[in-house]
PDB file of C-alpha atoms in Angstrom:
ATOM      1  CA  MET E   1       0.000   0.000   0.000  1.00 43.00           C
ATOM      2  CA  SER E   2       1.220   3.529  -0.723  1.00 45.00           C
ATOM      3  CA  LEU E   3       0.059   6.979   0.276  1.00 57.00           C
ATOM      4  CA  ASP E   4      -0.745   9.654  -2.287  1.00 53.00           C
ATOM      5  CA  SER E   5       0.875  12.453  -0.292  1.00 59.00           C
ATOM      6  CA  ASN E   6       4.630  13.076  -0.428  1.00 71.00           C
ATOM      7  CA  ASP E   7       4.563  14.337   3.160  1.00 82.00           C
ATOM      8  CA  PRO E   8       6.647  12.344   5.672  1.00 88.00           C
ATOM      9  CA  VAL E   9       4.586   9.607   7.313  1.00 93.00           C
ATOM     10  CA  VAL E  10       4.523   9.320  11.110  1.00 95.00           C
ATOM     11  CA  LEU E  11       3.054   6.237  12.774  1.00 96.00           C
ATOM     12  CA  VAL E  12       1.799   7.058  16.280  1.00 96.00           C
ATOM     13  CA  VAL E  13       1.359   4.024  18.541  1.00 95.00           C
ATOM     14  CA  ASP E  14      -0.550   4.956  21.701  1.00 93.00           C
ATOM     15  CA  ASP E  15      -3.735   3.820  23.445  1.00 89.00           C
ATOM     16  CA  SER E  16      -4.505   7.212  25.034  1.00 89.00           C
ATOM     17  CA  PRO E  17      -7.167   9.234  23.131  1.00 87.00           C
ATOM     18  CA  ASP E  18      -6.001  12.500  24.716  1.00 87.00           C
ATOM     19  CA  SER E  19      -2.382  11.910  23.759  1.00 88.00           C
ATOM     20  CA  LEU E  20      -3.324  10.805  20.246  1.00 90.00           C
ATOM     21  CA  GLY E  21      -5.467  13.888  19.713  1.00 90.00           C
ATOM     22  CA  MET E  22      -2.738  16.314  20.745  1.00 92.00           C
ATOM     23  CA  ILE E  23       0.009  14.573  18.764  1.00 94.00           C
ATOM     24  CA  ASN E  24      -2.155  14.176  15.665  1.00 92.00           C
ATOM     25  CA  SER E  25      -3.040  17.881  15.721  1.00 93.00           C
ATOM     26  CA  ALA E  26       0.606  18.988  16.087  1.00 94.00           C
ATOM     27  CA  LEU E  27       1.854  16.679  13.347  1.00 94.00           C
ATOM     28  CA  ASP E  28      -0.971  17.526  10.964  1.00 92.00           C
ATOM     29  CA  GLN E  29      -0.315  21.254  11.326  1.00 93.00           C
ATOM     30  CA  ALA E  30       3.387  20.628  10.643  1.00 93.00           C
ATOM     31  CA  GLY E  31       2.584  18.887   7.354  1.00 92.00           C
ATOM     32  CA  TYR E  32       3.033  15.244   8.343  1.00 93.00           C
ATOM     33  CA  THR E  33       0.784  12.377   7.308  1.00 93.00           C
ATOM     34  CA  VAL E  34      -0.310  10.629  10.503  1.00 94.00           C
ATOM     35  CA  LEU E  35      -1.165   6.944  10.948  1.00 95.00           C
ATOM     36  CA  VAL E  36      -2.523   5.693  14.273  1.00 95.00           C
ATOM     37  CA  ALA E  37      -2.288   2.342  16.064  1.00 93.00           C
ATOM     38  CA  LEU E  38      -3.761   1.655  19.506  1.00 93.00           C
ATOM     39  CA  ASN E  39      -1.310  -1.127  20.386  1.00 92.00           C
ATOM     40  CA  GLY E  40       1.818  -2.825  19.155  1.00 92.00           C
ATOM     41  CA  GLN E  41      -0.001  -5.544  17.237  1.00 93.00           C
ATOM     42  CA  GLN E  42      -1.943  -2.979  15.197  1.00 94.00           C
ATOM     43  CA  ALA E  43       1.299  -1.114  14.521  1.00 94.00           C
ATOM     44  CA  LEU E  44       2.958  -4.244  13.124  1.00 94.00           C
ATOM     45  CA  GLU E  45      -0.031  -4.870  10.853  1.00 94.00           C
ATOM     46  CA  ILE E  46       0.235  -1.311   9.522  1.00 94.00           C
ATOM     47  CA  THR E  47       3.971  -1.601   8.847  1.00 93.00           C
ATOM     48  CA  ARG E  48       3.383  -4.738   6.785  1.00 90.00           C
ATOM     49  CA  LEU E  49       1.554  -2.466   4.330  1.00 90.00           C
ATOM     50  CA  ILE E  50       3.182   0.934   4.779  1.00 90.00           C
ATOM     51  CA  ARG E  51       6.736   1.918   5.711  1.00 89.00           C
ATOM     52  CA  PRO E  52       6.525   5.057   7.907  1.00 93.00           C
ATOM     53  CA  ASP E  53       9.316   7.626   8.015  1.00 92.00           C
ATOM     54  CA  VAL E  54       9.267   7.687  11.820  1.00 95.00           C
ATOM     55  CA  VAL E  55       7.424   5.878  14.627  1.00 96.00           C
ATOM     56  CA  LEU E  56       6.253   7.440  17.894  1.00 95.00           C
ATOM     57  CA  MET E  57       5.890   4.585  20.363  1.00 94.00           C
ATOM     58  CA  ASP E  58       4.177   4.533  23.747  1.00 91.00           C
ATOM     59  CA  ALA E  59       5.817   2.093  26.129  1.00 87.00           C
ATOM     60  CA  VAL E  60       2.852   0.591  28.001  1.00 86.00           C
ATOM     61  CA  MET E  61      -0.144  -0.587  25.958  1.00 88.00           C
ATOM     62  CA  PRO E  62      -2.561  -3.541  25.940  1.00 86.00           C
ATOM     63  CA  VAL E  63      -2.227  -6.596  23.647  1.00 86.00           C
ATOM     64  CA  MET E  64       1.432  -5.856  22.773  1.00 88.00           C
ATOM     65  CA  ASP E  65       3.561  -3.257  24.534  1.00 88.00           C
ATOM     66  CA  GLY E  66       5.898  -0.815  22.827  1.00 90.00           C
ATOM     67  CA  PHE E  67       9.067  -2.714  23.709  1.00 91.00           C
ATOM     68  CA  GLU E  68       8.078  -5.973  22.022  1.00 91.00           C
ATOM     69  CA  CYS E  69       6.678  -4.039  19.072  1.00 94.00           C
ATOM     70  CA  SER E  70       9.888  -2.024  18.680  1.00 92.00           C
ATOM     71  CA  ARG E  71      12.060  -5.130  18.756  1.00 88.00           C
ATOM     72  CA  THR E  72      10.013  -6.721  15.960  1.00 90.00           C
ATOM     73  CA  MET E  73       9.857  -3.502  13.943  1.00 89.00           C
ATOM     74  CA  ARG E  74      13.606  -3.043  14.150  1.00 84.00           C
ATOM     75  CA  ARG E  75      14.171  -6.339  12.330  1.00 79.00           C
ATOM     76  CA  ARG E  76      11.869  -5.228   9.512  1.00 80.00           C
ATOM     77  CA  MET E  77      12.801  -1.551   9.399  1.00 83.00           C
ATOM     78  CA  PRO E  78      16.425  -1.112  10.499  1.00 77.00           C
ATOM     79  CA  LEU E  79      16.591   2.521   9.332  1.00 77.00           C
ATOM     80  CA  THR E  80      13.242   3.799  10.596  1.00 88.00           C
ATOM     81  CA  PRO E  81      13.607   6.020  13.689  1.00 91.00           C
ATOM     82  CA  ILE E  82      11.536   4.817  16.663  1.00 93.00           C
ATOM     83  CA  ILE E  83      10.973   7.508  19.294  1.00 94.00           C
ATOM     84  CA  PHE E  84       9.584   6.281  22.612  1.00 94.00           C
ATOM     85  CA  MET E  85       7.194   8.366  24.698  1.00 90.00           C
ATOM     86  CA  THR E  86       7.757   7.788  28.424  1.00 84.00           C
ATOM     87  CA  GLY E  87       6.647   9.294  31.723  1.00 76.00           C
ATOM     88  CA  LEU E  88       8.976  11.507  33.746  1.00 58.00           C
ATOM     89  CA  SER E  89       9.324   8.804  36.417  1.00 63.00           C
ATOM     90  CA  ASP E  90       9.909   5.914  33.989  1.00 68.00           C
ATOM     91  CA  ALA E  91      13.724   5.845  34.006  1.00 68.00           C
ATOM     92  CA  GLY E  92      13.666   2.068  33.609  1.00 75.00           C
ATOM     93  CA  HIS E  93      11.488   2.383  30.537  1.00 77.00           C
ATOM     94  CA  THR E  94      14.030   4.700  28.925  1.00 79.00           C
ATOM     95  CA  LEU E  95      16.830   2.138  29.213  1.00 82.00           C
ATOM     96  CA  LYS E  96      14.534  -0.660  28.094  1.00 85.00           C
ATOM     97  CA  ALA E  97      13.480   1.397  25.066  1.00 85.00           C
ATOM     98  CA  PHE E  98      17.059   1.619  23.808  1.00 85.00           C
ATOM     99  CA  GLU E  99      17.638  -2.086  24.505  1.00 83.00           C
ATOM    100  CA  HIS E 100      14.640  -2.924  22.302  1.00 84.00           C
ATOM    101  CA  GLY E 101      15.654  -0.847  19.285  1.00 84.00           C
ATOM    102  CA  GLY E 102      14.484   2.643  20.207  1.00 88.00           C
ATOM    103  CA  SER E 103      16.314   5.535  18.559  1.00 86.00           C
ATOM    104  CA  ASP E 104      15.325   8.253  21.025  1.00 89.00           C
ATOM    105  CA  TYR E 105      12.775   9.108  23.694  1.00 90.00           C
ATOM    106  CA  ILE E 106      10.667  12.064  24.737  1.00 91.00           C
ATOM    107  CA  THR E 107       9.005  12.488  28.110  1.00 88.00           C
ATOM    108  CA  LYS E 108       5.310  13.027  28.760  1.00 85.00           C
ATOM    109  CA  PRO E 109       3.540  15.395  28.858  1.00 86.00           C
ATOM    110  CA  ILE E 110       4.687  15.903  25.269  1.00 90.00           C
ATOM    111  CA  ASN E 111       6.008  19.321  24.270  1.00 92.00           C
ATOM    112  CA  PRO E 112       4.869  19.670  20.613  1.00 93.00           C
ATOM    113  CA  ALA E 113       7.795  21.925  19.625  1.00 94.00           C
ATOM    114  CA  GLU E 114      10.351  19.494  21.068  1.00 94.00           C
ATOM    115  CA  LEU E 115       8.579  16.553  19.443  1.00 94.00           C
ATOM    116  CA  LEU E 116       8.623  18.182  16.005  1.00 94.00           C
ATOM    117  CA  ALA E 117      12.303  19.110  16.372  1.00 94.00           C
ATOM    118  CA  ARG E 118      13.260  15.525  17.241  1.00 92.00           C
ATOM    119  CA  ILE E 119      11.231  14.130  14.359  1.00 93.00           C
ATOM    120  CA  ARG E 120      12.872  16.505  11.869  1.00 90.00           C
ATOM    121  CA  VAL E 121      16.376  15.509  12.999  1.00 88.00           C
ATOM    122  CA  HIS E 122      15.684  11.775  12.913  1.00 88.00           C
ATOM    123  CA  VAL E 123      13.931  11.844   9.542  1.00 85.00           C
ATOM    124  CA  SER E 124      16.807  13.866   8.061  1.00 82.00           C
ATOM    125  CA  ASN E 125      19.474  11.539   9.488  1.00 79.00           C
ATOM    126  CA  ALA E 126      17.632   8.426   8.323  1.00 78.00           C
ATOM    127  CA  ALA E 127      17.352   9.879   4.818  1.00 74.00           C
ATOM    128  CA  MET E 128      21.099  10.587   4.678  1.00 67.00           C
ATOM    129  CA  ILE E 129      21.941   7.067   5.829  1.00 68.00           C
ATOM    130  CA  SER E 130      19.495   5.594   3.334  1.00 67.00           C
ATOM    131  CA  ASN E 131      21.027   7.635   0.517  1.00 60.00           C
ATOM    132  CA  ALA E 132      24.536   6.522   1.495  1.00 61.00           C
ATOM    133  CA  ARG E 133      23.509   2.874   1.442  1.00 61.00           C
ATOM    134  CA  ALA E 134      21.746   3.361  -1.869  1.00 60.00           C
ATOM    135  CA  ALA E 135      25.001   4.811  -3.219  1.00 53.00           C
ATOM    136  CA  LEU E 136      26.806   1.631  -2.169  1.00 57.00           C
ATOM    137  CA  ASP E 137      24.212  -0.329  -4.111  1.00 55.00           C
ATOM    138  CA  GLU E 138      24.817   1.845  -7.164  1.00 51.00           C
ATOM    139  CA  VAL E 139      28.419   0.633  -7.283  1.00 51.00           C
ATOM    140  CA  ARG E 140      27.226  -2.901  -6.480  1.00 59.00           C
ATOM    141  CA  GLN E 141      28.812  -3.158  -3.056  1.00 71.00           C
ATOM    142  CA  HIS E 142      27.093  -5.640  -0.763  1.00 83.00           C
ATOM    143  CA  VAL E 143      27.495  -4.205   2.737  1.00 84.00           C
ATOM    144  CA  LEU E 144      25.729  -5.200   5.942  1.00 86.00           C
ATOM    145  CA  ALA E 145      26.007  -4.440   9.638  1.00 84.00           C
ATOM    146  CA  VAL E 146      25.658  -6.934  12.470  1.00 87.00           C
ATOM    147  CA  ASP E 147      25.827  -6.690  16.239  1.00 86.00           C
ATOM    148  CA  ARG E 148      28.384  -8.547  18.357  1.00 86.00           C
ATOM    149  CA  ALA E 149      26.151 -11.626  18.386  1.00 86.00           C
ATOM    150  CA  GLY E 150      26.025 -11.679  14.580  1.00 88.00           C
ATOM    151  CA  ARG E 151      22.427 -10.477  14.361  1.00 85.00           C
ATOM    152  CA  LEU E 152      21.642  -8.386  11.285  1.00 84.00           C
ATOM    153  CA  LEU E 153      21.185  -4.673  12.037  1.00 81.00           C
ATOM    154  CA  TRP E 154      20.868  -3.391   8.472  1.00 81.00           C
ATOM    155  CA  ALA E 155      21.877  -4.177   4.937  1.00 81.00           C
ATOM    156  CA  THR E 156      21.802  -2.394   1.605  1.00 79.00           C
ATOM    157  CA  PRO E 157      18.880  -3.359  -0.670  1.00 79.00           C
ATOM    158  CA  GLY E 158      21.220  -5.264  -2.965  1.00 81.00           C
ATOM    159  CA  THR E 159      22.563  -7.193   0.017  1.00 85.00           C
ATOM    160  CA  HIS E 160      19.015  -8.165   0.986  1.00 84.00           C
ATOM    161  CA  ASP E 161      18.524  -9.548  -2.529  1.00 84.00           C
ATOM    162  CA  LEU E 162      21.830 -11.421  -2.448  1.00 84.00           C
ATOM    163  CA  LEU E 163      21.092 -12.976   0.955  1.00 87.00           C
ATOM    164  CA  ALA E 164      17.651 -14.038  -0.268  1.00 85.00           C
ATOM    165  CA  ALA E 165      19.254 -15.645  -3.330  1.00 84.00           C
ATOM    166  CA  LYS E 166      21.497 -17.603  -0.957  1.00 84.00           C
ATOM    167  CA  GLY E 167      18.436 -18.882   0.918  1.00 85.00           C
ATOM    168  CA  ILE E 168      18.796 -16.456   3.846  1.00 85.00           C
ATOM    169  CA  ASP E 169      15.746 -14.403   4.841  1.00 79.00           C
ATOM    170  CA  PRO E 170      17.168 -10.968   5.808  1.00 69.00           C
ATOM    171  CA  GLU E 171      14.213 -10.311   8.138  1.00 64.00           C
ATOM    172  CA  MET E 172      14.485 -13.659   9.927  1.00 63.00           C
ATOM    173  CA  VAL E 173      18.176 -14.579   9.856  1.00 65.00           C
ATOM    174  CA  SER E 174      18.642 -18.052  11.313  1.00 72.00           C
ATOM    175  CA  PRO E 175      20.320 -18.479  14.712  1.00 75.00           C
ATOM    176  CA  GLY E 176      22.910 -20.700  13.030  1.00 79.00           C
ATOM    177  CA  PHE E 177      23.949 -17.985  10.575  1.00 83.00           C
ATOM    178  CA  SER E 178      24.022 -15.305  13.283  1.00 86.00           C
ATOM    179  CA  GLY E 179      25.882 -17.609  15.647  1.00 87.00           C
ATOM    180  CA  THR E 180      28.591 -18.280  13.069  1.00 88.00           C
ATOM    181  CA  LEU E 181      29.076 -14.550  12.512  1.00 90.00           C
ATOM    182  CA  GLY E 182      29.084 -13.865  16.250  1.00 89.00           C
ATOM    183  CA  SER E 183      31.699 -16.546  16.926  1.00 91.00           C
ATOM    184  CA  TRP E 184      33.883 -15.167  14.130  1.00 92.00           C
ATOM    185  CA  LEU E 185      33.675 -11.626  15.507  1.00 91.00           C
ATOM    186  CA  GLU E 186      34.465 -12.827  19.023  1.00 89.00           C
ATOM    187  CA  SER E 187      37.363 -15.037  17.916  1.00 87.00           C
ATOM    188  CA  GLY E 188      39.629 -12.145  16.983  1.00 78.00           C
ATOM    189  CA  GLU E 189      40.217 -13.741  13.568  1.00 79.00           C
ATOM    190  CA  THR E 190      38.364 -11.123  11.538  1.00 79.00           C
ATOM    191  CA  GLY E 191      41.577 -10.453   9.634  1.00 78.00           C
ATOM    192  CA  ARG E 192      40.696 -13.598   7.682  1.00 80.00           C
ATOM    193  CA  ASP E 193      37.628 -13.774   5.446  1.00 82.00           C
ATOM    194  CA  LEU E 194      34.747 -15.926   6.655  1.00 86.00           C
ATOM    195  CA  VAL E 195      33.163 -18.455   4.290  1.00 83.00           C
ATOM    196  CA  ILE E 196      29.690 -19.727   5.224  1.00 85.00           C
ATOM    197  CA  ALA E 197      27.905 -22.561   3.435  1.00 78.00           C
ATOM    198  CA  THR E 198      24.362 -21.615   2.370  1.00 80.00           C
ATOM    199  CA  GLU E 199      21.593 -23.194   0.294  1.00 80.00           C
ATOM    200  CA  GLY E 200      22.659 -21.027  -2.640  1.00 78.00           C
ATOM    201  CA  GLY E 201      26.368 -21.768  -2.345  1.00 75.00           C
ATOM    202  CA  PRO E 202      29.260 -20.375  -0.289  1.00 77.00           C
ATOM    203  CA  LEU E 203      29.035 -16.826   1.048  1.00 83.00           C
ATOM    204  CA  THR E 204      32.329 -15.019   1.691  1.00 85.00           C
ATOM    205  CA  LEU E 205      32.350 -12.123   4.138  1.00 89.00           C
ATOM    206  CA  ARG E 206      35.109  -9.647   4.903  1.00 87.00           C
ATOM    207  CA  PHE E 207      35.302  -7.527   8.046  1.00 88.00           C
ATOM    208  CA  LEU E 208      35.440  -3.799   7.274  1.00 82.00           C
ATOM    209  CA  LYS E 209      35.311  -1.963  10.594  1.00 80.00           C
ATOM    210  CA  SER E 210      33.507  -1.531  13.891  1.00 81.00           C
ATOM    211  CA  VAL E 211      31.270   1.536  13.886  1.00 71.00           C
ATOM    212  CA  HIS E 212      31.019   1.127  17.648  1.00 71.00           C
ATOM    213  CA  GLU E 213      31.280  -1.799  20.052  1.00 74.00           C
ATOM    214  CA  ASN E 214      27.969  -3.316  18.938  1.00 78.00           C
ATOM    215  CA  GLU E 215      27.819  -2.488  15.210  1.00 81.00           C
ATOM    216  CA  HIS E 216      30.247  -4.127  12.800  1.00 86.00           C
ATOM    217  CA  LEU E 217      30.370  -3.511   9.044  1.00 85.00           C
ATOM    218  CA  LEU E 218      30.907  -6.506   6.758  1.00 89.00           C
ATOM    219  CA  LEU E 219      31.362  -6.782   3.003  1.00 86.00           C
ATOM    220  CA  ILE E 220      30.091  -9.731   0.990  1.00 86.00           C
ATOM    221  CA  LEU E 221      32.780 -10.501  -1.539  1.00 80.00           C
ATOM    222  CA  GLY E 222      32.062 -11.246  -5.153  1.00 68.00           C
ATOM    223  CA  GLY E 223      30.998  -7.847  -6.448  1.00 55.00           C
ATOM    224  CA  PRO E 224      33.449  -5.521  -8.205  1.00 51.00           C
ATOM    225  CA  LEU E 225      35.323  -2.919  -6.190  1.00 55.00           C
ATOM    226  CA  LEU E 226      36.049   0.401  -7.823  1.00 60.00           C
ATOM    227  CA  MET E 227      39.275   0.299  -9.858  1.00 67.00           C
ATOM    228  CA  ASP E 228      40.476   3.802  -9.086  1.00 76.00           C
ATOM    229  CA  PRO E 229      43.915   4.339  -7.514  1.00 87.00           C
ATOM    230  CA  GLU E 230      43.299   8.107  -7.640  1.00 88.00           C
ATOM    231  CA  LEU E 231      40.455   7.619  -5.158  1.00 86.00           C
ATOM    232  CA  LEU E 232      42.810   5.843  -2.762  1.00 92.00           C
ATOM    233  CA  GLN E 233      45.452   8.532  -3.203  1.00 92.00           C
ATOM    234  CA  ALA E 234      42.875  11.249  -2.501  1.00 91.00           C
ATOM    235  CA  ARG E 235      41.505   9.570   0.615  1.00 91.00           C
ATOM    236  CA  LEU E 236      44.651   8.018   2.087  1.00 95.00           C
ATOM    237  CA  PRO E 237      48.177   9.359   2.835  1.00 96.00           C
ATOM    238  CA  VAL E 238      49.858   7.356   0.072  1.00 96.00           C
ATOM    239  CA  THR E 239      51.709   8.126  -3.142  1.00 96.00           C
ATOM    240  CA  ARG E 240      50.358   7.300  -6.588  1.00 95.00           C
ATOM    241  CA  ARG E 241      52.436   4.121  -6.868  1.00 96.00           C
ATOM    242  CA  GLU E 242      51.522   3.063  -3.332  1.00 96.00           C
ATOM    243  CA  ALA E 243      47.849   3.624  -4.201  1.00 95.00           C
ATOM    244  CA  GLU E 244      48.228   1.337  -7.220  1.00 93.00           C
ATOM    245  CA  VAL E 245      49.787  -1.375  -5.067  1.00 95.00           C
ATOM    246  CA  LEU E 246      47.141  -0.949  -2.370  1.00 93.00           C
ATOM    247  CA  LEU E 247      44.350  -1.158  -4.941  1.00 89.00           C
ATOM    248  CA  TRP E 248      45.456  -4.618  -6.009  1.00 88.00           C
ATOM    249  CA  VAL E 249      46.012  -5.679  -2.404  1.00 88.00           C
ATOM    250  CA  ALA E 250      42.351  -4.786  -1.799  1.00 82.00           C
ATOM    251  CA  HIS E 251      41.444  -7.065  -4.693  1.00 77.00           C
ATOM    252  CA  GLY E 252      43.206  -9.985  -3.032  1.00 76.00           C
ATOM    253  CA  LYS E 253      46.215 -10.175  -5.339  1.00 83.00           C
ATOM    254  CA  THR E 254      49.538 -11.628  -4.134  1.00 88.00           C
ATOM    255  CA  ASN E 255      52.792  -9.671  -4.328  1.00 91.00           C
ATOM    256  CA  ARG E 256      53.813 -11.717  -7.370  1.00 91.00           C
ATOM    257  CA  GLU E 257      50.502 -11.009  -9.138  1.00 89.00           C
ATOM    258  CA  ILE E 258      50.712  -7.304  -8.287  1.00 92.00           C
ATOM    259  CA  GLY E 259      54.248  -7.225  -9.629  1.00 91.00           C
ATOM    260  CA  GLU E 260      53.137  -8.744 -12.924  1.00 90.00           C
ATOM    261  CA  ILE E 261      50.275  -6.246 -13.243  1.00 88.00           C
ATOM    262  CA  LEU E 262      52.410  -3.190 -12.406  1.00 91.00           C
ATOM    263  CA  SER E 263      55.674  -4.435 -13.971  1.00 92.00           C
ATOM    264  CA  LEU E 264      57.421  -4.558 -10.596  1.00 93.00           C
ATOM    265  CA  SER E 265      59.356  -7.261  -8.816  1.00 94.00           C
ATOM    266  CA  PRO E 266      57.645  -8.940  -5.834  1.00 92.00           C
ATOM    267  CA  ARG E 267      60.428  -7.508  -3.660  1.00 94.00           C
ATOM    268  CA  THR E 268      59.606  -3.970  -4.823  1.00 96.00           C
ATOM    269  CA  VAL E 269      55.915  -4.566  -4.109  1.00 95.00           C
ATOM    270  CA  ASN E 270      56.841  -5.658  -0.607  1.00 94.00           C
ATOM    271  CA  LYS E 271      58.967  -2.518  -0.162  1.00 95.00           C
ATOM    272  CA  HIS E 272      55.945  -0.402  -1.090  1.00 96.00           C
ATOM    273  CA  LEU E 273      53.838  -2.263   1.458  1.00 96.00           C
ATOM    274  CA  GLU E 274      56.473  -1.590   4.110  1.00 95.00           C
ATOM    275  CA  GLN E 275      55.971   2.122   3.387  1.00 96.00           C
ATOM    276  CA  ILE E 276      52.171   1.853   3.247  1.00 97.00           C
ATOM    277  CA  TYR E 277      51.630   0.142   6.608  1.00 96.00           C
ATOM    278  CA  PRO E 278      52.970   2.933   8.871  1.00 95.00           C
ATOM    279  CA  LYS E 279      51.176   5.553   6.785  1.00 96.00           C
ATOM    280  CA  LEU E 280      47.888   3.752   7.436  1.00 95.00           C
ATOM    281  CA  GLN E 281      48.879   3.056  11.060  1.00 93.00           C
ATOM    282  CA  VAL E 282      48.568  -0.708  10.596  1.00 91.00           C
ATOM    283  CA  ASP E 283      51.060  -3.548  10.742  1.00 88.00           C
ATOM    284  CA  ASN E 284      49.616  -6.197   8.449  1.00 87.00           C
ATOM    285  CA  ARG E 285      48.115  -6.836   5.032  1.00 88.00           C
ATOM    286  CA  SER E 286      44.600  -7.619   6.307  1.00 80.00           C
ATOM    287  CA  SER E 287      44.268  -4.298   8.131  1.00 84.00           C
ATOM    288  CA  ALA E 288      45.582  -2.397   5.119  1.00 88.00           C
ATOM    289  CA  THR E 289      43.092  -4.257   2.924  1.00 84.00           C
ATOM    290  CA  ALA E 290      40.191  -3.293   5.194  1.00 81.00           C
ATOM    291  CA  ILE E 291      41.181   0.389   5.103  1.00 88.00           C
ATOM    292  CA  ALA E 292      41.573   0.324   1.323  1.00 87.00           C
ATOM    293  CA  ILE E 293      38.132  -1.236   0.869  1.00 80.00           C
ATOM    294  CA  GLN E 294      36.573   1.363   3.167  1.00 79.00           C
ATOM    295  CA  ALA E 295      38.187   4.130   1.116  1.00 84.00           C
ATOM    296  CA  LEU E 296      36.983   2.604  -2.155  1.00 80.00           C
ATOM    297  CA  LEU E 297      33.456   2.281  -0.757  1.00 72.00           C
ATOM    298  CA  GLY E 298      33.422   5.871   0.446  1.00 70.00           C
ATOM    299  CA  LEU E 299      33.166   4.810   4.098  1.00 68.00           C
ATOM    300  CA  PRO E 300      34.939   6.716   6.901  1.00 69.00           C
ATOM    301  CA  VAL E 301      38.509   5.497   7.421  1.00 71.00           C
TER     302      VAL E 301
END
């Protein structure tokens, strides 16, 4: 289902008529399209048909509370901001909201001006992140993020399609798949690529970086990386020749293969790598590869 209006869509999940009336009035006057659910179960039914731009979630409701609803929504809509509405005395609810996928919270009684300001910021940030991930798809880079337990946090649209082709449902990733990723992340062996057997054939993943302690970026290998040493030179403190060497390192080539491509001896390639490592503040090939891939993908390095 789609909405005719181009206005941002806000899903308000609350069982209080007074609260719904006030919020609906403020959002309507600000130009938002408002959808209403009286409990978490209704909200999930709505999001099966419509993808809102932001969700306002009450914590305590009948049938299904906001916490359980948020946890389920987060698996379906990893980018959609979920703002919890909590009472002034509900400090425990605030912590629980973040643990269950909440993006932010606002205390009741709701201040309409503060609510609108928070919505604007979250919608804008979500749009920027979505655009960045779409850009990765444009250059056919299959990137995903998982938490420390290997559970999927988000993935680019192309990655969703690739996982589905491998027999993996992105919205219901199996415990076995997540457990394998989690064990790999915990093992300290992320300098080596991980190969996982799937129904659709082997899936090779490469660790890119940790955004923070519970969000780790991974790249599914197999798609083409950009072949642009000038991009590496512009984004990293390396010379033109070092950028050329690093480009082929990122593509998994050995020193001998790089030497043949660039008309250099393997020893000279190794000398270049000895200069590259300290410039990138790393001490091994795997770390240099990860930084090069991040630079080629346009990710922060």
